[in-house]
Amino acid sequence: GESVGLHLPTLSVQEGDNSIINCAYSNSASDYFIWYKQESGKGPQFIIDIRSNMDKRQGQRVTVLLNKTVKHLSLQIAATQPGDSAVYFCAENIDTSYGKLTFGQGTILTVHP
Amino acid sequence: EPEVTQTPSHQVTQMGQEVILRCVPISNHLYFYWYRQILGQKVEFLVSFYNNEISEKSEIFDDQFSVERPDGSNFTLKIRSTKLEDSAMYFCASTRRTGAGEQYFGPGTRLTVT
C-alpha cells in the first residue's frame, strides 16, 4: 500500500560550505527555542538554544537567529562537515508551561564530501 | 557524560496487548517527558511529569496511556491496549528545570504493533 508521511525540506551542501536551516514557529507566546539534531535511529540531540529576549546566539560552529516579528528561527552551521548530515528540528516552548516542546517539521541536511 | 537510557530498543507486540516502555532519566533531573515520532514525521509531545504527577498532556495521551515513576530512577510509559497507529519511536526526555531548560533525550524505543 501507499506510505503516508511528510516530505521534509532538504538541504544539500558541499563539505566546508556554510549551511542555513530555517524554521517558522507557530506560537507568538513561545519564549524559548531549541535546535535539535537527529541522526538516523537516534534521539534528538541538543545543539543550541535561545530565549526570546535575544535575537542571536553563537555556539561552536553554530549560530541561531531569532526574528520574533515574523516568527522565524534559523540555524547557521559554519564549515559544514559530513558528520553534520542529519535531520534538524527546531522546537519551541512557552516558559510558563511544564516544558512541553513543540517541534517543527524538520530539515534533512546532507553534506557531500 | 550522563545520559537518558531507554529499554527495550525495539518492542514488537500484537494489537490489543499492553506494553511498558522504560526510561532511566538523568539522576539529578526533576522533569520528565515522553514524546513519540511516527516514521518520517516530526516529534510530538505526549506528557510531562513532575513531582510524581502529570503536569501536562497532549490529546494523543488518552486513557490508554499512563506514566509512572515507580522508584527513584525509572520512568515508565504504559499503553494498555495497543493499536496499529501506536507504532512509532517513543522518546523519553528529562531536564533539571522546566520551561527554559534543555531537555536531554534518550535513544528511543521503536514500538511495532502488528
Tab-separated table of N, CA, C and O in Angstrom, chain B residues 29-108:
chain	number	residue	atom	x	y	z
B	29	HIS	N	17.813	15.146	37.486
B	29	HIS	CA	16.748	15.842	36.776
B	29	HIS	C	15.414	15.668	37.490
B	29	HIS	O	15.181	14.663	38.176
B	30	LEU	N	14.569	16.657	37.321
B	30	LEU	CA	13.312	16.694	38.073
B	30	LEU	C	12.074	16.619	37.182
B	30	LEU	O	10.993	16.319	37.681
B	31	TYR	N	12.242	16.924	35.911
B	31	TYR	CA	11.110	16.976	34.994
B	31	TYR	C	11.316	15.914	33.926
B	31	TYR	O	12.401	15.787	33.366
B	32	PHE	N	10.256	15.189	33.634
B	32	PHE	CA	10.371	14.039	32.754
B	32	PHE	C	9.281	14.103	31.679
B	32	PHE	O	8.178	14.605	31.932
B	33	TYR	N	9.611	13.579	30.509
B	33	TYR	CA	8.727	13.724	29.354
B	33	TYR	C	8.732	12.448	28.519
B	33	TYR	O	9.726	11.727	28.479
B	34	TRP	N	7.617	12.235	27.849
B	34	TRP	CA	7.545	11.261	26.774
B	34	TRP	C	7.097	11.982	25.509
B	34	TRP	O	6.172	12.801	25.539
B	35	TYR	N	7.776	11.641	24.416
B	35	TYR	CA	7.429	12.114	23.089
B	35	TYR	C	7.347	10.901	22.189
B	35	TYR	O	7.915	9.850	22.482
B	36	ARG	N	6.684	11.068	21.072
B	36	ARG	CA	6.707	9.998	20.092
B	36	ARG	C	6.971	10.588	18.711
B	36	ARG	O	6.735	11.768	18.449
B	37	GLN	N	7.458	9.719	17.836
B	37	GLN	CA	7.734	10.141	16.460
B	37	GLN	C	7.324	9.001	15.536
B	37	GLN	O	7.970	7.945	15.500
B	38	ILE	N	6.252	9.230	14.803
B	38	ILE	CA	5.847	8.284	13.774
B	38	ILE	C	6.839	8.394	12.635
B	38	ILE	O	7.345	9.491	12.340
B	39	LEU	N	7.121	7.269	12.000
B	39	LEU	CA	8.165	7.207	10.981
B	39	LEU	C	8.031	8.319	9.950
B	39	LEU	O	6.972	8.487	9.327
B	40	GLY	N	9.077	9.094	9.802
B	40	GLY	CA	9.106	10.142	8.783
B	40	GLY	C	8.418	11.425	9.189
B	40	GLY	O	8.348	12.358	8.380
B	41	GLN	N	7.924	11.482	10.419
B	41	GLN	CA	7.188	12.665	10.851
B	41	GLN	C	7.918	13.381	11.984
B	41	GLN	O	8.994	12.970	12.413
B	42	LYS	N	7.337	14.464	12.441
B	42	LYS	CA	8.008	15.232	13.473
B	42	LYS	C	7.770	14.627	14.857
B	42	LYS	O	6.901	13.794	15.056
B	43	VAL	N	8.573	15.047	15.780
B	43	VAL	CA	8.451	14.595	17.158
B	43	VAL	C	7.237	15.275	17.799
B	43	VAL	O	7.051	16.487	17.666
B	44	GLU	N	6.429	14.475	18.508
B	44	GLU	CA	5.202	15.008	19.125
B	44	GLU	C	5.232	14.804	20.636
B	44	GLU	O	5.558	13.715	21.119
B	45	PHE	N	4.850	15.815	21.353
B	45	PHE	CA	4.774	15.746	22.811
B	45	PHE	C	3.624	14.841	23.250
B	45	PHE	O	2.522	14.909	22.692
B	46	LEU	N	3.888	13.998	24.238
B	46	LEU	CA	2.828	13.188	24.833
B	46	LEU	C	2.465	13.682	26.240
B	46	LEU	O	1.301	13.974	26.519
B	47	VAL	N	3.479	13.771	27.109
B	47	VAL	CA	3.171	14.027	28.514
B	47	VAL	C	4.409	14.568	29.227
B	47	VAL	O	5.535	14.253	28.864
B	48	SER	N	4.153	15.417	30.222
B	48	SER	CA	5.229	15.848	31.117
B	48	SER	C	4.877	15.430	32.539
B	48	SER	O	3.693	15.318	32.896
B	49	PHE	N	5.891	15.225	33.344
B	49	PHE	CA	5.703	14.621	34.668
B	49	PHE	C	6.653	15.284	35.640
B	49	PHE	O	7.851	15.412	35.378
B	50	TYR	N	6.089	15.766	36.746
B	50	TYR	CA	6.906	16.449	37.749
B	50	TYR	C	6.315	16.201	39.118
B	50	TYR	O	5.084	16.199	39.273
B	51	ASN	N	7.155	15.970	40.082
B	51	ASN	CA	6.711	15.796	41.462
B	51	ASN	C	5.675	14.684	41.565
B	51	ASN	O	4.663	14.831	42.261
B	52	ASN	N	5.937	13.609	40.846
B	52	ASN	CA	5.110	12.403	40.881
B	52	ASN	C	3.695	12.581	40.351
B	52	ASN	O	2.788	11.821	40.738
B	53	GLU	N	3.517	13.550	39.507
B	53	GLU	CA	2.223	13.652	38.855
B	53	GLU	C	2.355	14.253	37.465
B	53	GLU	O	3.351	14.923	37.151
B	54	ILE	N	1.358	13.980	36.644
B	54	ILE	CA	1.328	14.538	35.300
B	54	ILE	C	1.098	16.038	35.394
B	54	ILE	O	0.173	16.501	36.076
B	55	SER	N	1.954	16.801	34.718
B	55	SER	CA	1.787	18.254	34.730
B	55	SER	C	1.125	18.766	33.458
B	55	SER	O	0.455	19.786	33.477
B	56	GLU	N	1.298	18.049	32.374
B	56	GLU	CA	0.656	18.435	31.128
B	56	GLU	C	0.603	17.203	30.220
B	56	GLU	O	1.498	16.360	30.264
B	57	LYS	N	-0.438	17.110	29.415
B	57	LYS	CA	-0.521	16.015	28.463
B	57	LYS	C	-1.171	16.496	27.182
B	57	LYS	O	-1.920	17.479	27.176
B	58	SER	N	-0.889	15.791	26.108
B	58	SER	CA	-1.441	16.161	24.814
B	58	SER	C	-2.707	15.349	24.536
B	58	SER	O	-3.059	14.428	25.289
B	59	GLU	N	-3.345	15.690	23.432
B	59	GLU	CA	-4.560	14.973	23.024
B	59	GLU	C	-4.259	13.513	22.694
B	59	GLU	O	-5.132	12.659	22.775
B	60	ILE	N	-3.023	13.246	22.307
B	60	ILE	CA	-2.650	11.867	21.970
B	60	ILE	C	-2.697	10.996	23.225
B	60	ILE	O	-3.048	9.824	23.185
B	61	PHE	N	-2.359	11.572	24.339
B	61	PHE	CA	-2.231	10.853	25.617
B	61	PHE	C	-3.615	10.624	26.199
B	61	PHE	O	-4.058	11.351	27.093
B	62	ASP	N	-4.311	9.606	25.655
B	62	ASP	CA	-5.678	9.333	26.123
B	62	ASP	C	-5.655	8.290	27.254
B	62	ASP	O	-4.602	7.994	27.820
B	63	ASP	N	-6.800	7.748	27.562
B	63	ASP	CA	-6.932	6.830	28.702
B	63	ASP	C	-6.142	5.535	28.534
B	63	ASP	O	-5.978	4.786	29.498
B	64	GLN	N	-5.705	5.255	27.324
B	64	GLN	CA	-4.904	4.052	27.094
B	64	GLN	C	-3.458	4.215	27.560
B	64	GLN	O	-2.727	3.251	27.662
B	65	PHE	N	-3.067	5.448	27.798
B	65	PHE	CA	-1.698	5.741	28.197
B	65	PHE	C	-1.623	6.055	29.694
B	65	PHE	O	-2.545	6.662	30.260
B	66	SER	N	-0.529	5.660	30.298
B	66	SER	CA	-0.264	6.083	31.673
B	66	SER	C	1.242	6.160	31.880
B	66	SER	O	2.010	5.533	31.151
B	67	VAL	N	1.639	6.954	32.847
B	67	VAL	CA	3.055	7.076	33.188
B	67	VAL	C	3.216	6.867	34.676
B	67	VAL	O	2.305	7.109	35.468
B	68	GLU	N	4.419	6.456	35.027
B	68	GLU	CA	4.689	6.159	36.426
B	68	GLU	C	6.184	6.317	36.676
B	68	GLU	O	7.002	6.075	35.794
B	69	ARG	N	6.469	6.753	37.896
B	69	ARG	CA	7.858	6.757	38.337
B	69	ARG	C	7.877	5.861	39.577
B	69	ARG	O	7.724	6.331	40.699
B	70	PRO	N	8.054	4.564	39.353
B	70	PRO	CA	7.856	3.600	40.445
B	70	PRO	C	8.926	3.652	41.526
B	70	PRO	O	8.692	3.221	42.642
B	71	ASP	N	10.088	4.202	41.167
B	71	ASP	CA	11.150	4.309	42.163
B	71	ASP	C	11.941	5.573	41.846
B	71	ASP	O	11.529	6.376	41.024
B	72	GLY	N	13.081	5.741	42.455
B	72	GLY	CA	13.819	6.978	42.266
B	72	GLY	C	14.553	7.098	40.953
B	72	GLY	O	15.120	8.148	40.666
B	73	SER	N	14.510	6.032	40.131
B	73	SER	CA	15.307	6.107	38.910
B	73	SER	C	14.514	5.859	37.641
B	73	SER	O	14.797	6.461	36.619
B	74	ASN	N	13.505	4.981	37.679
B	74	ASN	CA	12.802	4.632	36.448
B	74	ASN	C	11.608	5.533	36.189
B	74	ASN	O	10.979	6.061	37.111
B	75	PHE	N	11.304	5.686	34.901
B	75	PHE	CA	10.125	6.432	34.457
B	75	PHE	C	9.520	5.616	33.322
B	75	PHE	O	10.202	5.337	32.341
B	76	THR	N	8.267	5.197	33.481
B	76	THR	CA	7.692	4.275	32.513
B	76	THR	C	6.489	4.866	31.803
B	76	THR	O	5.759	5.711	32.361
B	77	LEU	N	6.288	4.402	30.580
B	77	LEU	CA	5.100	4.715	29.797
B	77	LEU	C	4.392	3.401	29.506
B	77	LEU	O	4.998	2.481	28.961
B	78	LYS	N	3.136	3.316	29.887
B	78	LYS	CA	2.353	2.111	29.638
B	78	LYS	C	1.266	2.421	28.628
B	78	LYS	O	0.578	3.456	28.731
B	79	ILE	N	1.125	1.528	27.666
B	79	ILE	CA	-0.005	1.581	26.744
B	79	ILE	C	-0.828	0.333	27.014
B	79	ILE	O	-0.336	-0.788	26.844
B	80	ARG	N	-2.060	0.505	27.432
B	80	ARG	CA	-2.853	-0.627	27.933
B	80	ARG	C	-3.278	-1.582	26.831
B	80	ARG	O	-3.191	-2.790	26.974
B	81	SER	N	-3.758	-1.076	25.758
B	81	SER	CA	-4.265	-1.907	24.670
B	81	SER	C	-3.796	-1.286	23.366
B	81	SER	O	-4.416	-0.351	22.856
B	82	THR	N	-2.681	-1.790	22.870
B	82	THR	CA	-2.037	-1.124	21.738
B	82	THR	C	-2.864	-1.223	20.461
B	82	THR	O	-3.575	-2.212	20.225
B	83	LYS	N	-2.743	-0.169	19.661
B	83	LYS	CA	-3.382	-0.114	18.352
B	83	LYS	C	-2.290	-0.016	17.290
B	83	LYS	O	-1.154	0.364	17.587
B	84	LEU	N	-2.666	-0.335	16.062
B	84	LEU	CA	-1.688	-0.263	14.978
B	84	LEU	C	-1.048	1.128	14.896
B	84	LEU	O	0.157	1.263	14.654
B	85	GLU	N	-1.866	2.139	15.121
B	85	GLU	CA	-1.370	3.517	14.993
B	85	GLU	C	-0.475	3.957	16.143
B	85	GLU	O	0.062	5.065	16.127
B	86	ASP	N	-0.295	3.095	17.121
B	86	ASP	CA	0.677	3.390	18.188
B	86	ASP	C	2.106	3.068	17.757
B	86	ASP	O	3.061	3.391	18.477
B	87	SER	N	2.251	2.453	16.613
B	87	SER	CA	3.593	2.134	16.115
B	87	SER	C	4.354	3.433	15.872
B	87	SER	O	3.905	4.306	15.121
B	88	ALA	N	5.491	3.572	16.527
B	88	ALA	CA	6.268	4.808	16.463
B	88	ALA	C	7.547	4.620	17.270
B	88	ALA	O	7.727	3.607	17.954
B	89	MET	N	8.419	5.630	17.186
B	89	MET	CA	9.548	5.731	18.121
B	89	MET	C	9.053	6.518	19.327
B	89	MET	O	8.421	7.567	19.167
B	90	TYR	N	9.349	6.038	20.501
B	90	TYR	CA	8.972	6.726	21.730
B	90	TYR	C	10.248	7.193	22.427
B	90	TYR	O	11.143	6.397	22.724
B	91	PHE	N	10.293	8.490	22.664
B	91	PHE	CA	11.469	9.079	23.294
B	91	PHE	C	11.115	9.578	24.685
B	91	PHE	O	10.102	10.250	24.884
B	92	CYS	N	11.996	9.282	25.597
B	92	CYS	CA	11.934	9.828	26.938
B	92	CYS	C	12.906	11.005	26.997
B	92	CYS	O	13.955	10.992	26.335
B	93	ALA	N	12.570	12.026	27.757
B	93	ALA	CA	13.464	13.167	27.937
B	93	ALA	C	13.392	13.633	29.375
B	93	ALA	O	12.403	13.382	30.086
B	94	SER	N	14.443	14.310	29.808
B	94	SER	CA	14.430	14.857	31.165
B	94	SER	C	15.202	16.167	31.188
B	94	SER	O	16.022	16.448	30.310
B	95	THR	N	14.917	16.960	32.201
B	95	THR	CA	15.619	18.216	32.384
B	95	THR	C	15.619	18.591	33.857
B	95	THR	O	14.751	18.152	34.620
B	96	ARG	N	16.591	19.421	34.226
B	96	ARG	CA	16.623	19.874	35.626
B	96	ARG	C	15.592	20.951	35.870
B	96	ARG	O	15.079	21.092	36.975
B	97	ARG	N	15.341	21.750	34.847
B	97	ARG	CA	14.466	22.893	35.015
B	97	ARG	C	13.372	22.837	33.970
B	97	ARG	O	13.611	22.472	32.839
B	98	THR	N	12.207	23.272	34.339
B	98	THR	CA	11.126	23.305	33.374
B	98	THR	C	11.259	24.536	32.490
B	98	THR	O	12.099	25.392	32.712
B	99	GLY	N	10.408	24.601	31.495
B	99	GLY	CA	10.384	25.761	30.623
B	99	GLY	C	11.690	25.938	29.905
B	99	GLY	O	12.086	25.122	29.098
B	100	ALA	N	12.407	26.975	30.210
B	100	ALA	CA	13.641	27.279	29.512
B	100	ALA	C	14.786	26.422	30.012
B	100	ALA	O	15.747	26.902	30.583
B	101	GLY	N	14.671	25.150	29.799
B	101	GLY	CA	15.727	24.232	30.206
B	101	GLY	C	15.913	23.180	29.137
B	101	GLY	O	14.959	22.638	28.614
B	102	GLU	N	17.155	22.916	28.814
B	102	GLU	CA	17.478	21.946	27.783
B	102	GLU	C	16.971	20.569	28.172
B	102	GLU	O	17.246	20.084	29.266
B	103	GLN	N	16.229	19.943	27.290
B	103	GLN	CA	15.755	18.592	27.525
B	103	GLN	C	16.716	17.616	26.854
B	103	GLN	O	17.055	17.767	25.691
B	104	TYR	N	17.119	16.631	27.626
B	104	TYR	CA	18.005	15.582	27.125
B	104	TYR	C	17.153	14.378	26.742
B	104	TYR	O	16.353	13.892	27.555
B	105	PHE	N	17.337	13.921	25.528
B	105	PHE	CA	16.529	12.828	25.013
B	105	PHE	C	17.290	11.504	25.086
B	105	PHE	O	18.508	11.455	24.884
B	106	GLY	N	16.531	10.442	25.316
B	106	GLY	CA	17.082	9.106	25.234
B	106	GLY	C	17.134	8.646	23.783
B	106	GLY	O	16.662	9.343	22.882
B	107	PRO	N	17.673	7.456	23.554
B	107	PRO	CA	17.822	6.953	22.180
B	107	PRO	C	16.528	6.442	21.567
B	107	PRO	O	16.473	6.186	20.358
B	108	GLY	N	15.495	6.282	22.399
B	108	GLY	CA	14.198	5.874	21.878
B	108	GLY	C	13.944	4.380	21.943
B	108	GLY	O	14.869	3.566	21.986
